[in-house]
Amino acid sequence: MSLLITGGTGYIGSHTVVELLKSAKDEEIVIVDNLTNSSTKVLERIEKITNKTVTFIKADICDTSALEKIFNQHKIEAVIHFAGLKAVGESNEIPLAYYQNNVSGTLTLLEVMARHQVKNLVFSSSATVYGNNISPLNETMATSATNPYGQTKLMVENILFDLAKSDEAWSIACLRYFNPIGAHQSGLIGENPNGIPNNLLPYVAQVAVGRLAQLQVFGDDYDTSDGTGVRDYIHVVDLAQGHVKALESLAHAKGTVKGCQAINLGTGNGTSVLEIVNTFKEISKQAIPFQVVPRRAGDLATVYADASLAKELLGWQAKLGLTAMIQDTWRWQSENPNGF
Ligand code: NAD
Ligand code: WQD
């Protein structure tokens, strides 16, 4: 049997493939990725870490015939669907590309899965679907979106809820990630953004390594302990293990996830921008110059998860703390200053 991992050469996908290979019985791992935001170099690194091989297919999830071929050639029993565009700012500039890639691409994938009777799915959703709700955020809260990227996640979630209602054979975990950071402990794989990073951690890491001059801290007048934004950062390896647990909970395995179920993957703890900067400075022993600038449009003061449902349904909780997250980010960044 095979597991299909869309977007498996990306940041979260590659770490999940490593954890799957570590836990896998005899399943073949088939990665499909169009390489718009990743490199095949990650495949050698995955094989170096695990001593196992993966099957890689360069294809686009919007390409029905390419997907048909994959499902005809491999006995896929479940899919983890990471493939998508993820930059909030860019999604305001090119919304059609986001709707096409993230929504239309997912519909194409779901149609092919349905035709082949493959109805076990883990989907990469995001805490962004909680809109402006007050933290801690839990899965019963009303969802909304404030930008095209967030809309695509919400639209796909709604499609998945409808699909599961229409046919009880579907078993779907919509994993709502909080802020994934960190890298594999080996220093061989990590986040590799194209151009100037949008997210805090890759930006801080590139300042520490000397690629960028200084960090801009977006606002220090929030109602938080030090005035800067608070987020629920989660180690990408914990997140990856959450996917292994989610897969094991679908109908083809334990079956604790029934129909379509939204599940937070977060730690339940909040950390401010300045706490991140200070911890990074201590661990890397590098200067991290920063300047406080006005708030970034759309940012909330505080976002963190109620992480109890994942524990209850998946038997999963995050284990790694901020020190490990930042040590591993720094190892990856300093050993690979220019990425892959
Ligand atoms: P990433 O960009 O590193 O990985 C996504 C992968 O999908 C890339 O390798 C890219 O080449 C591939 N891809 C994109 N469009 C494709 C297409 N049409 N066909 C085939 N491959 C395609 O991003 P990531 O951080 O690993 O995120 C993975 C998923 O998790 C995304 O769906 C993202 O929206 C979601 N997510 C990410 C975060 C985060 O902060 N990183 C938070 C919440 C949710
Ligand atoms: C974190 C904190 C910023 C950059 C985004 C998406 C979300 C999800 C995760 C995909 C905030 C501050 C940041 C900088 C800063 N992605 N910051 N200077 O905004 O919580 O979430 O990524 O689903 O949908 O919106 O993450 O890393 O951008 O910001 O001061 O240069 O760091 O204001 O408080 P965010 P982030």
CSV table of N, CA and C and ligand atoms in Angstrom, one decimal, residues 86-88 125-129 147 149-150 153 177-181 197-204 215-219 222 228-233 271-273 293 295-296 298-301 303, ligand 2:
chain,number,residue,atom,x,y,z
A,86,LYS,N,0.9,29.8,0.3
A,86,LYS,CA,0.7,30.1,1.7
A,86,LYS,C,1.0,31.5,2.1
A,87,ALA,N,1.3,32.4,1.2
A,87,ALA,CA,1.7,33.8,1.7
A,87,ALA,C,0.5,34.7,1.7
A,88,VAL,N,0.2,35.2,2.9
A,88,VAL,CA,-1.0,36.0,3.1
A,88,VAL,C,-0.9,37.3,2.2
A,125,SER,N,-4.9,22.6,7.2
A,125,SER,CA,-5.7,23.9,7.4
A,125,SER,C,-4.9,24.8,8.3
A,126,SER,N,-5.5,25.8,8.8
A,126,SER,CA,-4.7,26.9,9.5
A,126,SER,C,-5.5,27.5,10.5
A,127,ALA,N,-4.8,28.0,11.6
A,127,ALA,CA,-5.5,28.8,12.6
A,127,ALA,C,-6.1,30.1,12.1
A,128,THR,N,-5.7,30.4,10.9
A,128,THR,CA,-6.2,31.7,10.2
A,128,THR,C,-7.7,31.6,10.1
A,129,VAL,N,-8.3,30.3,10.0
A,129,VAL,CA,-9.8,30.2,9.9
A,129,VAL,C,-10.5,30.7,11.1
A,147,ASN,N,-8.5,37.4,4.5
A,147,ASN,CA,-7.7,37.6,3.3
A,147,ASN,C,-7.9,36.4,2.4
A,149,TYR,N,-5.9,34.1,1.1
A,149,TYR,CA,-5.3,32.8,1.6
A,149,TYR,C,-6.2,32.2,2.6
A,150,GLY,N,-6.6,32.9,3.6
A,150,GLY,CA,-7.5,32.4,4.7
A,150,GLY,C,-8.8,31.9,4.1
A,153,LYS,N,-8.5,28.4,2.7
A,153,LYS,CA,-8.5,27.3,3.7
A,153,LYS,C,-9.9,27.1,4.2
A,177,TYR,N,-3.1,24.3,11.8
A,177,TYR,CA,-1.8,24.6,12.4
A,177,TYR,C,-1.8,26.0,13.0
A,178,PHE,N,-1.1,26.1,14.1
A,178,PHE,CA,-0.8,27.5,14.6
A,178,PHE,C,0.5,27.9,13.9
A,179,ASN,N,1.6,28.3,14.6
A,179,ASN,CA,2.8,28.8,13.9
A,179,ASN,C,3.9,27.8,13.9
A,180,PRO,N,4.0,27.1,12.9
A,180,PRO,CA,5.1,26.1,12.8
A,180,PRO,C,6.5,26.7,12.7
A,181,ILE,N,7.4,26.4,13.5
A,181,ILE,CA,8.8,26.9,13.4
A,181,ILE,C,9.8,25.7,13.7
A,197,PRO,N,11.7,36.6,3.8
A,197,PRO,CA,10.6,35.9,4.5
A,197,PRO,C,9.5,36.8,5.0
A,198,ASN,N,8.3,36.3,5.0
A,198,ASN,CA,7.2,37.0,5.5
A,198,ASN,C,7.0,36.7,7.0
A,199,ASN,N,7.4,35.5,7.4
A,199,ASN,CA,7.1,35.0,8.8
A,199,ASN,C,8.3,35.4,9.7
A,200,LEU,N,8.0,35.5,11.0
A,200,LEU,CA,8.9,36.0,12.0
A,200,LEU,C,10.2,35.2,12.1
A,201,LEU,N,10.1,33.8,12.2
A,201,LEU,CA,11.2,33.0,12.5
A,201,LEU,C,12.3,33.0,11.4
A,202,PRO,N,11.9,32.7,10.2
A,202,PRO,CA,12.9,32.8,9.1
A,202,PRO,C,13.5,34.1,9.0
A,203,TYR,N,12.8,35.2,9.3
A,203,TYR,CA,13.3,36.5,9.2
A,203,TYR,C,14.4,36.7,10.3
A,204,VAL,N,14.1,36.4,11.5
A,204,VAL,CA,15.0,36.5,12.6
A,204,VAL,C,16.3,35.7,12.3
A,215,LEU,N,15.6,43.3,11.9
A,215,LEU,CA,14.2,42.9,12.0
A,215,LEU,C,13.3,44.1,12.2
A,216,GLN,N,12.2,44.1,11.6
A,216,GLN,CA,11.2,45.1,11.9
A,216,GLN,C,10.2,44.4,12.8
A,217,VAL,N,10.0,45.0,14.0
A,217,VAL,CA,9.0,44.4,14.9
A,217,VAL,C,7.7,45.2,14.7
A,218,PHE,N,6.7,44.5,14.3
A,218,PHE,CA,5.4,45.1,13.9
A,218,PHE,C,4.5,45.5,15.1
A,219,GLY,N,4.9,46.6,15.7
A,219,GLY,CA,4.1,47.1,16.8
A,219,GLY,C,4.5,46.6,18.2
A,222,TYR,N,0.6,46.6,21.6
A,222,TYR,CA,-0.5,45.6,21.8
A,222,TYR,C,-0.8,45.4,23.3
A,228,THR,N,4.3,43.4,22.3
A,228,THR,CA,4.5,42.8,21.0
A,228,THR,C,3.5,41.6,20.8
A,229,GLY,N,3.3,41.2,19.6
A,229,GLY,CA,2.3,40.2,19.3
A,229,GLY,C,2.7,38.8,19.9
A,230,VAL,N,1.7,38.1,20.3
A,230,VAL,CA,1.9,36.8,20.9
A,230,VAL,C,1.3,35.7,20.0
A,231,ARG,N,2.1,34.7,19.8
A,231,ARG,CA,1.6,33.6,18.9
A,231,ARG,C,2.0,32.2,19.6
A,232,ASP,N,1.3,31.2,19.1
A,232,ASP,CA,1.5,29.8,19.6
A,232,ASP,C,2.5,29.1,18.6
A,233,TYR,N,3.8,29.2,18.9
A,233,TYR,CA,4.8,28.6,18.0
A,233,TYR,C,4.9,27.1,18.3
A,271,THR,N,3.9,33.1,22.9
A,271,THR,CA,5.2,33.7,23.1
A,271,THR,C,5.2,35.0,22.3
A,272,SER,N,5.8,36.1,22.9
A,272,SER,CA,5.8,37.4,22.2
A,272,SER,C,7.0,37.5,21.2
A,273,VAL,N,6.9,38.5,20.3
A,273,VAL,CA,8.0,38.7,19.4
A,273,VAL,C,9.3,39.0,20.1
A,293,VAL,N,8.3,49.2,14.3
A,293,VAL,CA,7.6,49.9,13.3
A,293,VAL,C,6.1,49.8,13.6
A,295,ARG,N,2.1,48.6,13.5
A,295,ARG,CA,1.5,47.3,13.4
A,295,ARG,C,1.3,46.9,11.9
A,296,ARG,N,1.4,45.6,11.7
A,296,ARG,CA,1.1,45.1,10.3
A,296,ARG,C,-0.4,44.9,10.2
A,298,GLY,N,-4.0,43.7,9.8
A,298,GLY,CA,-4.6,42.3,9.9
A,298,GLY,C,-4.1,41.5,11.0
A,299,ASP,N,-3.0,42.0,11.7
A,299,ASP,CA,-2.4,41.2,12.8
A,299,ASP,C,-3.3,41.3,14.1
A,300,LEU,N,-3.4,40.2,14.8
A,300,LEU,CA,-4.1,40.3,16.1
A,300,LEU,C,-3.0,40.4,17.2
A,301,ALA,N,-3.4,40.8,18.4
A,301,ALA,CA,-2.5,40.9,19.5
A,301,ALA,C,-2.0,39.5,20.0
A,303,VAL,N,-2.7,35.1,19.7
A,303,VAL,CA,-3.3,33.9,19.1
A,303,VAL,C,-2.7,32.7,19.7
B,2,WQD,C1,4.2,36.3,14.0
B,2,WQD,C2,4.4,37.5,14.8
B,2,WQD,C3,3.9,39.6,13.7
B,2,WQD,C4,7.3,39.3,10.9
B,2,WQD,C5,1.0,33.7,9.6
B,2,WQD,C6,-0.3,33.5,8.7
B,2,WQD,C7,-1.0,32.4,9.3
B,2,WQD,C8,-0.2,31.1,9.3
B,2,WQD,C9,1.2,31.4,10.0
B,2,WQD,C10,-0.5,29.9,7.3
B,2,WQD,C11,3.2,38.6,14.6
B,2,WQD,C12,5.3,39.5,14.1
B,2,WQD,C13,6.4,39.1,11.9
B,2,WQD,C14,8.2,40.4,11.1
B,2,WQD,C15,7.2,40.9,13.2
B,2,WQD,N1,0.2,30.7,8.0
B,2,WQD,N2,6.3,39.8,13.0
B,2,WQD,N3,8.1,41.1,12.2
B,2,WQD,O1,1.0,36.4,11.3
B,2,WQD,O2,0.9,34.8,13.2
B,2,WQD,O3,0.7,33.9,10.9
B,2,WQD,O4,1.8,32.5,9.5
B,2,WQD,O5,-1.6,29.4,7.5
B,2,WQD,O6,-2.1,32.2,8.4
B,2,WQD,O7,-1.0,34.7,8.9
B,2,WQD,O8,2.9,34.7,11.7
B,2,WQD,O9,5.3,34.7,11.5
B,2,WQD,O10,4.0,36.4,10.1
B,2,WQD,O11,4.1,36.7,12.6
B,2,WQD,O12,7.1,41.6,14.2
B,2,WQD,O13,9.0,40.6,10.2
B,2,WQD,O14,5.6,38.2,14.5
B,2,WQD,O15,3.3,40.9,13.8
B,2,WQD,O16,3.0,39.1,15.9
B,2,WQD,P1,1.3,35.1,11.8
B,2,WQD,P2,4.1,35.6,11.4
